[in-house]
PDB file of C-alpha atoms in Angstrom:
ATOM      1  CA  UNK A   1      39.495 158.463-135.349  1.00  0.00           C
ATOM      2  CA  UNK A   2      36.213 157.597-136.917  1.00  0.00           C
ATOM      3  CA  UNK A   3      37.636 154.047-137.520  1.00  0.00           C
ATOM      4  CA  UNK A   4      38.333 153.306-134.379  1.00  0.00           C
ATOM      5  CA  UNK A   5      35.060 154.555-133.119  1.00  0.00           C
ATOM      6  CA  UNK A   6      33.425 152.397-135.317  1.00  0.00           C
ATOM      7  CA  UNK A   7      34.820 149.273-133.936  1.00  0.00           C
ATOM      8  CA  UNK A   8      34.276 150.416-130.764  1.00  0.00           C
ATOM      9  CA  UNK A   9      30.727 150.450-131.404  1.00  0.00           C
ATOM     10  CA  UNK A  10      30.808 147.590-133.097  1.00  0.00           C
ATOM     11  CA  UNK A  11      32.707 145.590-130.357  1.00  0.00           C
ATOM     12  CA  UNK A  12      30.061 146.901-128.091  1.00  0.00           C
ATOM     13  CA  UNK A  13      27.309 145.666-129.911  1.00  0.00           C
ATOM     14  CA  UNK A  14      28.652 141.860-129.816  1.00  0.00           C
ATOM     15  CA  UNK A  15      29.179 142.390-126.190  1.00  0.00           C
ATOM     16  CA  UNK A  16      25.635 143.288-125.360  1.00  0.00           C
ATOM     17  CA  UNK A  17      24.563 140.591-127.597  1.00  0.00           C
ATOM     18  CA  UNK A  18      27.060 137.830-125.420  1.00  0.00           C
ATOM     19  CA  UNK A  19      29.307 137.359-128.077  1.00  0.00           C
ATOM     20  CA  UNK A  20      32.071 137.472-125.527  1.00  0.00           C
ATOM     21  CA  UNK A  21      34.814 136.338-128.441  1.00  0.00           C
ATOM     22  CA  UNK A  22      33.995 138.403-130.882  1.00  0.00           C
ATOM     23  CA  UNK A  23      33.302 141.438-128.638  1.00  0.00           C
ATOM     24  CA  UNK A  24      37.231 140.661-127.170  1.00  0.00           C
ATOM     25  CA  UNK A  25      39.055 140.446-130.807  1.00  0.00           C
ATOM     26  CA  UNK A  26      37.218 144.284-131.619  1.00  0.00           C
ATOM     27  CA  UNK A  27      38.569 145.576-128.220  1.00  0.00           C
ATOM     28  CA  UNK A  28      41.710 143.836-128.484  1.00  0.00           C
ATOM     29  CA  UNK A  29      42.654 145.520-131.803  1.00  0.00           C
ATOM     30  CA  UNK A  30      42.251 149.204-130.262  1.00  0.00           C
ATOM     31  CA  UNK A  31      44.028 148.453-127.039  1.00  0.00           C
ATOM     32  CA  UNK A  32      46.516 147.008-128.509  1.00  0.00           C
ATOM     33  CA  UNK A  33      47.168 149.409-132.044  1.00  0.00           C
ATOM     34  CA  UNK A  34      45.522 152.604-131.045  1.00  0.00           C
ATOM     35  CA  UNK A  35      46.525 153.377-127.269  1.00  0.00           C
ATOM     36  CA  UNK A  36      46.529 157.292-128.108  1.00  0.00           C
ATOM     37  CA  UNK A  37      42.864 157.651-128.715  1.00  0.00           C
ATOM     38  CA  UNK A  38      39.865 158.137-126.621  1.00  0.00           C
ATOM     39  CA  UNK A  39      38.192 155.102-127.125  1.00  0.00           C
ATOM     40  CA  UNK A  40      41.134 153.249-125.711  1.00  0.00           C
ATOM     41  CA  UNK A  41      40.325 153.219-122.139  1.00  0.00           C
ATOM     42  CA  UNK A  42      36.565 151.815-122.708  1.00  0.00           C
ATOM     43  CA  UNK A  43      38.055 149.292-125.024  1.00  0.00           C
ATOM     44  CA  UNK A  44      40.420 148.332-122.434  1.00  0.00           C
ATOM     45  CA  UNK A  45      38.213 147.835-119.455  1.00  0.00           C
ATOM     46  CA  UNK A  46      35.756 146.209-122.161  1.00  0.00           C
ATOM     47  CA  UNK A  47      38.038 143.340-123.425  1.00  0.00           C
ATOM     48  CA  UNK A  48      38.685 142.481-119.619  1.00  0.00           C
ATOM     49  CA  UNK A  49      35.389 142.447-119.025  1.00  0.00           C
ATOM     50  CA  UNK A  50      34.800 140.115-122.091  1.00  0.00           C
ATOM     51  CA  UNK A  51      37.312 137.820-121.083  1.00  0.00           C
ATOM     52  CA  UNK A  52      35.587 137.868-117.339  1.00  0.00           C
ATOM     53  CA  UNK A  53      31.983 137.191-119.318  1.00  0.00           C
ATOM     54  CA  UNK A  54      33.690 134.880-121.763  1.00  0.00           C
ATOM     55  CA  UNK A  55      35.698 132.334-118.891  1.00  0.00           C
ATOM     56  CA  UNK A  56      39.264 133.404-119.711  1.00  0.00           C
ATOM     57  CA  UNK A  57      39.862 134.296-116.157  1.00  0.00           C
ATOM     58  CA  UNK A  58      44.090 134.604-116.813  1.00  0.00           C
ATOM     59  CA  UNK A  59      43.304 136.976-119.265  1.00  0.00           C
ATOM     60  CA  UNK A  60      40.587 138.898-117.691  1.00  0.00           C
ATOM     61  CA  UNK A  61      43.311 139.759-115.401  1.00  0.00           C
ATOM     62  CA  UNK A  62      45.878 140.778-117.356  1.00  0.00           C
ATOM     63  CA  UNK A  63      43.993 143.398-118.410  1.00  0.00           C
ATOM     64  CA  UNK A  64      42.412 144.469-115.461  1.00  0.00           C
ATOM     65  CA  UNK A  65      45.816 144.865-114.395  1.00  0.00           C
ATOM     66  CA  UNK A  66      46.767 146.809-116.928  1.00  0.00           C
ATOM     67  CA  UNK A  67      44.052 148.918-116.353  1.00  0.00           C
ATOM     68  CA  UNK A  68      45.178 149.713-112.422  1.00  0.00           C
ATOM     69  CA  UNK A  69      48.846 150.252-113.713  1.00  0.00           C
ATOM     70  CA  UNK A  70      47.220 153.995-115.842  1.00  0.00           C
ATOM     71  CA  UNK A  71      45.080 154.297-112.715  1.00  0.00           C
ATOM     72  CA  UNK A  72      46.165 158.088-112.309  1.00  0.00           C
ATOM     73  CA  UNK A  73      45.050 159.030-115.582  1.00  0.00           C
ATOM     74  CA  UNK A  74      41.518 160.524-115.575  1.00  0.00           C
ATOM     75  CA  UNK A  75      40.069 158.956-118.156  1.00  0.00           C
ATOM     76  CA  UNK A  76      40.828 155.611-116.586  1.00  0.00           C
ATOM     77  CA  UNK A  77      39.042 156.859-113.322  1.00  0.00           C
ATOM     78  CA  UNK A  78      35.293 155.348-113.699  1.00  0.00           C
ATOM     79  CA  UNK A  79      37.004 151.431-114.287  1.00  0.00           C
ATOM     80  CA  UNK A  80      39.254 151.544-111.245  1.00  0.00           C
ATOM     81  CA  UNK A  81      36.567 150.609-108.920  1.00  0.00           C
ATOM     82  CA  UNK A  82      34.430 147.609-111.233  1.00  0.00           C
ATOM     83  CA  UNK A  83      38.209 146.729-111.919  1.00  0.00           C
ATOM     84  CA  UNK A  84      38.921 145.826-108.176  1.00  0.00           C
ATOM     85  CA  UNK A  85      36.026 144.109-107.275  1.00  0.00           C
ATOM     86  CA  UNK A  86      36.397 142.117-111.002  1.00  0.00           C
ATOM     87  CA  UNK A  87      40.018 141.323-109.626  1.00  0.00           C
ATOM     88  CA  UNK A  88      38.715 140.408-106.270  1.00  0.00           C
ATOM     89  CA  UNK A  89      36.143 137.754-108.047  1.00  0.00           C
ATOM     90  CA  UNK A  90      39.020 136.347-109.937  1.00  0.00           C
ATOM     91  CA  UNK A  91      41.313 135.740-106.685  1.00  0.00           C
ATOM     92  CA  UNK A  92      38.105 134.104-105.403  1.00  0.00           C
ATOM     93  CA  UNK A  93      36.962 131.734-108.647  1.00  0.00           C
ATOM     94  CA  UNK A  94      41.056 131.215-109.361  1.00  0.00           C
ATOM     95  CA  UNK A  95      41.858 130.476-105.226  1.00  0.00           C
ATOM     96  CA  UNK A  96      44.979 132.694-105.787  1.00  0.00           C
ATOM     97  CA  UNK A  97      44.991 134.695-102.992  1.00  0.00           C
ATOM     98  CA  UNK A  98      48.277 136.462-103.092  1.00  0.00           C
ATOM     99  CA  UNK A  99      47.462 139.754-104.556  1.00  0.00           C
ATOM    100  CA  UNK A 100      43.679 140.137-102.708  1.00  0.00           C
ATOM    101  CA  UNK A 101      45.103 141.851 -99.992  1.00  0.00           C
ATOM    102  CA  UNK A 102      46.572 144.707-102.152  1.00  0.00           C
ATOM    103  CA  UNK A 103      42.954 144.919-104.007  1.00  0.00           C
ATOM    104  CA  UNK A 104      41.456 145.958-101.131  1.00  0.00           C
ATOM    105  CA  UNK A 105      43.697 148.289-100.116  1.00  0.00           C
ATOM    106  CA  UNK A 106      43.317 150.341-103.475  1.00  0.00           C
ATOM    107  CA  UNK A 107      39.939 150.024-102.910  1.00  0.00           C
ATOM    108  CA  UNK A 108      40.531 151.846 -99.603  1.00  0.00           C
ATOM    109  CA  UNK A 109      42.287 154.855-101.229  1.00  0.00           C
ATOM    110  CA  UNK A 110      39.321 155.395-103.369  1.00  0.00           C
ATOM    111  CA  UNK A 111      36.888 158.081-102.097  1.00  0.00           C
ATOM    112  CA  UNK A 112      35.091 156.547 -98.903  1.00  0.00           C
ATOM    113  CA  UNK A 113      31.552 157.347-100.982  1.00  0.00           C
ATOM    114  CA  UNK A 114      32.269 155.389-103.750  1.00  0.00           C
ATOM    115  CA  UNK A 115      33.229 152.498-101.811  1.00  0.00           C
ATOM    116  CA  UNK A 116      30.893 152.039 -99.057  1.00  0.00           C
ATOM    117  CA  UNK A 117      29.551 149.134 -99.844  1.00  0.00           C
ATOM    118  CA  UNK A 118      31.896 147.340-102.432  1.00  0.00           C
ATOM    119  CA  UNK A 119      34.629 146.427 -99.769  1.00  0.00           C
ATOM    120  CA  UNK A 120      32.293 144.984 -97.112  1.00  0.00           C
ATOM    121  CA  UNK A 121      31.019 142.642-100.089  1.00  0.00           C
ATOM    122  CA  UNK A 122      34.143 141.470-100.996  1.00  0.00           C
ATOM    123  CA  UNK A 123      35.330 140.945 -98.052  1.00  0.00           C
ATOM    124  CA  UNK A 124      32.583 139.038 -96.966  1.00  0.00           C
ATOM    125  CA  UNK A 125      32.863 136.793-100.334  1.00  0.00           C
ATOM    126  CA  UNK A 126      36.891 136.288 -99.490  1.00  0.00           C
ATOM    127  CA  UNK A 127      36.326 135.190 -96.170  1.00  0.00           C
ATOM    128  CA  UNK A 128      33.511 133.084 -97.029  1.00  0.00           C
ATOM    129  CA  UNK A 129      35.545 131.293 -99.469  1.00  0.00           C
ATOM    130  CA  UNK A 130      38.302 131.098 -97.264  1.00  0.00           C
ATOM    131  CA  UNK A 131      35.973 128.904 -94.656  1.00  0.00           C
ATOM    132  CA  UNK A 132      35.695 132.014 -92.015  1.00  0.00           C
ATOM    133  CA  UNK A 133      31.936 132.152 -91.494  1.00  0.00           C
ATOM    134  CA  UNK A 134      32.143 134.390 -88.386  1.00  0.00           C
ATOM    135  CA  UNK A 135      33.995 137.060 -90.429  1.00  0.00           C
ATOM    136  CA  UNK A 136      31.500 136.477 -93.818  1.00  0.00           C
ATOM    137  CA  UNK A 137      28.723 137.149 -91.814  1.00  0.00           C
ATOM    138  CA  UNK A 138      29.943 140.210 -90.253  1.00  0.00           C
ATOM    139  CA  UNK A 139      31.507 141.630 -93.952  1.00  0.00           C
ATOM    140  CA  UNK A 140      27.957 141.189 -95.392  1.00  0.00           C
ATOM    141  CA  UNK A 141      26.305 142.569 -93.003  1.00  0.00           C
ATOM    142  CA  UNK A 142      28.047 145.676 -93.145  1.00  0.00           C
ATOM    143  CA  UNK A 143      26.366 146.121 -96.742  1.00  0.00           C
ATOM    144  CA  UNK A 144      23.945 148.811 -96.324  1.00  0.00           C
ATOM    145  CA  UNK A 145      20.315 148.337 -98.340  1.00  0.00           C
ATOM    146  CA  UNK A 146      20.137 150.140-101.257  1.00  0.00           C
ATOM    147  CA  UNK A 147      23.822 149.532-102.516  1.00  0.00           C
ATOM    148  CA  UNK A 148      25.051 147.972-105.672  1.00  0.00           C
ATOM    149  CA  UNK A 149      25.907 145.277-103.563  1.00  0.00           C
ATOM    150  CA  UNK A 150      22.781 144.801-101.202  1.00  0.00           C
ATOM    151  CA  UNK A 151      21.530 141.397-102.555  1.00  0.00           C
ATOM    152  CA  UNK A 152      23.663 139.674-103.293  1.00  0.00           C
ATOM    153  CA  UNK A 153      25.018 140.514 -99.782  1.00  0.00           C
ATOM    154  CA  UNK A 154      21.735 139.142 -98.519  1.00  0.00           C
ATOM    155  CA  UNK A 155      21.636 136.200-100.244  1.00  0.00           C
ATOM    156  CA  UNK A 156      25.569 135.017 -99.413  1.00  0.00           C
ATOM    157  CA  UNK A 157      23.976 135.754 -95.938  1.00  0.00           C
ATOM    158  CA  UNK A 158      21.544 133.396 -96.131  1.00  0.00           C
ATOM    159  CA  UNK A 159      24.378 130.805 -97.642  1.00  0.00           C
ATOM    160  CA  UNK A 160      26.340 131.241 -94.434  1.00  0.00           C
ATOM    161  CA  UNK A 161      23.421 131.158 -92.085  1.00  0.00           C
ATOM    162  CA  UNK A 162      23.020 127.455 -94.276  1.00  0.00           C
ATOM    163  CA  UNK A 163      26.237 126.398 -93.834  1.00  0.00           C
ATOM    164  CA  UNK A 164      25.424 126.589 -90.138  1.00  0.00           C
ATOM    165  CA  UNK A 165      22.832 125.041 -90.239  1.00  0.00           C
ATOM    166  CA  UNK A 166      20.530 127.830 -88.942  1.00  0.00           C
ATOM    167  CA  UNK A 167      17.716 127.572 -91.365  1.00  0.00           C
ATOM    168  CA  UNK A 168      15.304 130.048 -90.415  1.00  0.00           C
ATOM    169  CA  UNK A 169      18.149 132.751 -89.811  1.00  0.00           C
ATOM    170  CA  UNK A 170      18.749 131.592 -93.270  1.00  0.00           C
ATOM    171  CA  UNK A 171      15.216 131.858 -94.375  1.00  0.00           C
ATOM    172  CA  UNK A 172      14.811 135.110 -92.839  1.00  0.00           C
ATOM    173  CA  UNK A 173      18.012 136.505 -94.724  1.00  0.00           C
ATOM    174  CA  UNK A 174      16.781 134.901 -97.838  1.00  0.00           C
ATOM    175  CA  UNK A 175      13.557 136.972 -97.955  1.00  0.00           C
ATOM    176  CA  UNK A 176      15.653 139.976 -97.414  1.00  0.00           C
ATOM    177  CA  UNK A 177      17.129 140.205-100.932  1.00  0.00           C
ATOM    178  CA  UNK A 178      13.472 139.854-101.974  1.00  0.00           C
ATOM    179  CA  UNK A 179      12.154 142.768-100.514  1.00  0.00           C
ATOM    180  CA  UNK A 180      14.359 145.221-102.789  1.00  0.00           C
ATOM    181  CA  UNK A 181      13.680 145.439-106.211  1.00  0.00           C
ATOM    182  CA  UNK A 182      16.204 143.487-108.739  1.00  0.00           C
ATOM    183  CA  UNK A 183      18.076 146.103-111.207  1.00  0.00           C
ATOM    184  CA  UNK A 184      20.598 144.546-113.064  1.00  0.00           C
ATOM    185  CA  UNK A 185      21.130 141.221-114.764  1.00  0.00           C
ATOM    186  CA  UNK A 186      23.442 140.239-111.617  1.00  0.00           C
ATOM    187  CA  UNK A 187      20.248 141.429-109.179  1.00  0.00           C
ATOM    188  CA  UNK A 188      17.955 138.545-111.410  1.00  0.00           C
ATOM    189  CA  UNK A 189      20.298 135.871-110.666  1.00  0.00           C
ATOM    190  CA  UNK A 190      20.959 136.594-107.073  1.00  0.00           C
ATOM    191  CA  UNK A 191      16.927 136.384-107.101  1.00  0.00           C
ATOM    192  CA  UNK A 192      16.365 133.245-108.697  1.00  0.00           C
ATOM    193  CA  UNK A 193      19.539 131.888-106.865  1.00  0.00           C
ATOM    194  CA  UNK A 194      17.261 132.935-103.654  1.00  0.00           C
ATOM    195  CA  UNK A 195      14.203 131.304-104.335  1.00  0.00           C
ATOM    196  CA  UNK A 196      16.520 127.999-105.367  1.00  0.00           C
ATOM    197  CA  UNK A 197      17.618 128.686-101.693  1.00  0.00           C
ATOM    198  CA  UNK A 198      14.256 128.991 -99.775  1.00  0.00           C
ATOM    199  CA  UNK A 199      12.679 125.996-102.060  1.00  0.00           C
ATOM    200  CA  UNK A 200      15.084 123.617-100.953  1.00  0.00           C
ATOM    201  CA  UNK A 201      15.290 124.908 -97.274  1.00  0.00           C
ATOM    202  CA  UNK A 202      11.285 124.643 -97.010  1.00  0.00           C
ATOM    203  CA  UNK A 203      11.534 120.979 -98.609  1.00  0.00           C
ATOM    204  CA  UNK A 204      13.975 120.037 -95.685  1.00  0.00           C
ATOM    205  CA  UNK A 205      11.711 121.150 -93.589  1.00  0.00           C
ATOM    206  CA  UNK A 206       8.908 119.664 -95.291  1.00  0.00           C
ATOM    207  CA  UNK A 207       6.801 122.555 -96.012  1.00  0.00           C
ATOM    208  CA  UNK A 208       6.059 121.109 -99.633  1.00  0.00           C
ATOM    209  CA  UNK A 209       3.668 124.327-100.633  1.00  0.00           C
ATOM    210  CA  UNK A 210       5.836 126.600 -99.497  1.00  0.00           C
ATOM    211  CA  UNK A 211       8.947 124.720-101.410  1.00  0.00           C
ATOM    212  CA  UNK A 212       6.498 124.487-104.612  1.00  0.00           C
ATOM    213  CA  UNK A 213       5.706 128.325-104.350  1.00  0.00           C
ATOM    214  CA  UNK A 214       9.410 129.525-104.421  1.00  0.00           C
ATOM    215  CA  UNK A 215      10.170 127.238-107.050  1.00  0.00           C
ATOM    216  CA  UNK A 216       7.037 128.696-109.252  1.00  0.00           C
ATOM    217  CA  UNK A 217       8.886 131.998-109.008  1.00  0.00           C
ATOM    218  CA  UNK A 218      11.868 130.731-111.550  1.00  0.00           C
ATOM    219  CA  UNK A 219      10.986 132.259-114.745  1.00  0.00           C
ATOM    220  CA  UNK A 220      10.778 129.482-117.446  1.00  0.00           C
ATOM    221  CA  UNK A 221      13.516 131.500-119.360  1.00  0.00           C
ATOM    222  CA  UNK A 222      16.108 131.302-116.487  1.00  0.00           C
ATOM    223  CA  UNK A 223      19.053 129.396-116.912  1.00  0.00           C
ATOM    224  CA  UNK A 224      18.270 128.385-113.258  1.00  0.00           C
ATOM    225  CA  UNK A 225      15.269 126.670-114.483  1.00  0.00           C
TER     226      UNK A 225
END
C-alpha cells in the first residue's frame, strides 16, 4: 500500500528529526487502521519507541506489550529483543517492578547469542536501582567489551564503585568506557556522563587539573554542558 508506505516514511523522518509527537500520530494511524500490511510491525515498534523518546512511559508500554503479545510472528522477530530491554528501562524509570521478572525470562528464551550481553546489563541496572550494590556490580561485570551494552556497563560500574565510596575503583572503571570507541547516540552520553563522573571525583580529591581536563572534554553542544 503505497499510502501507507508513505507515512511510514514520513513518520520516520519526524522521528529522526526528534519530533517524538508527530513521529507517534504517523505510526499510530498504521498500527492502528492498517494491521494487515508490512509496514505495520516497524510502525508498531516505532510509535513505542516514540512514546519511550517522547516521556509517555504508560504508553511506551502498551505498545511494547503489544508488540511481545505477536512475538511468534516473524516479522515481529528483530523488536522482541530492543522491546525487552525498553520494558526493562520502564520497570526501572516507573519503580513498577511486578512484571521485570517475566522480561527477563523472555529474554532468556531468546537465542543465547543474541542475548549475551543485554541480560547482564539489565540486571545489573535492576539491582542497582533496587539498592543491591553487591549484585549490580557483579551483573555489569558480566558485560563483555565490545557489546551493545559495554559502556554503559562500565560507567554504572563506576556509579556503584561511587556509591561505595571507592573512588579510584571508581576512577579506574570510569576510564574503562573511555577506552572503546562511542557508536551510537546512547555511547555519547554514557561518555560525557563519564567525564561528568571523573571531573567531580578528581575535584574531591582535589586534583583541580585533572578535574578541569575531564570537564574540557564536554562538547559545547552537549546537553551535559
Amino acid at each position: 500500500n503505497q499510502y501507507v508506505e508513505e507515512k511510514l516514511a514520513d513518520a520516520d523522518m519526524f522521528f529522526r528529526l526528534g519530533f517524538y509527537e508527530e513521529a507517534s500520530i504517523l505510526y499510530l494511524d498504521i498500527v492502528e487502521n492498517y494491521p494487515d500490511q508490512t509496514a505495520y510491525a516497524d510502525a508498531l515498534f516505532n510509535l513505542a519507541e516514540s512514546l519511550y523518546k517522547g516521556d509517555d512511559p504508560y504508553g511506551a508500554r502498551e505498545y511494547f506489550e503489544r508488540l511481545l503479545q505477536q512475538s511468534g510472528q516473524m516479522r515481529f522477530r528483530p523488536y522482541v529483543q530492543p522491546a525487552l530491554g525498553r520494558l526493562i528501562e520502564l520497570s526501572i524509570r516507573m519503580e513498577d517492578f511486578e512484571g521485570i521478572e517475566r522480561y527477563f525470562a523472555e529474554l532468556n528464551r531468546l537465542p543465547a547469542a543474541e542475548v549475551a550481553a543485554i541480560t547482564p546489563y539489565f540486571r545489573g541496572k535492576y539491582y542497582f536501582f533496587r539498592g543491591n550494590l553487591a549484585e549490580a556490580e557483579r551483573s555489569f561485570l558480566m558485560v563483555p567489551d565490545g557489546a551493545e551494552y559495554t559502556l554503559r556497563a562500565r560507567y554504572f560500574l563506576g556509579v556503584v564503585y561511587v556509591k561505595r565510596t571507592e573512588l579510584d575503583r571508581a576512577l579506574e572503571a570510569f576510564q574503562g568506557v573511555l577506552r572503546s570507541p562511542a557508536t551510537t547516540d546512547e555511547d555519547e552520553t554514557t561518555v560525557d556522563l563519564t567525564y561528568l563522573a571523573i571531573g567531580r571525583i578528581q575535584y574531591e580529591q582535589q586534583h583541580e587539573d585533572e578535574a578541569i581536563d575531564a570537564y574540557q572534554h564536554i562538547s559545547t553542544d552537549s546537553p551535559l554542558f
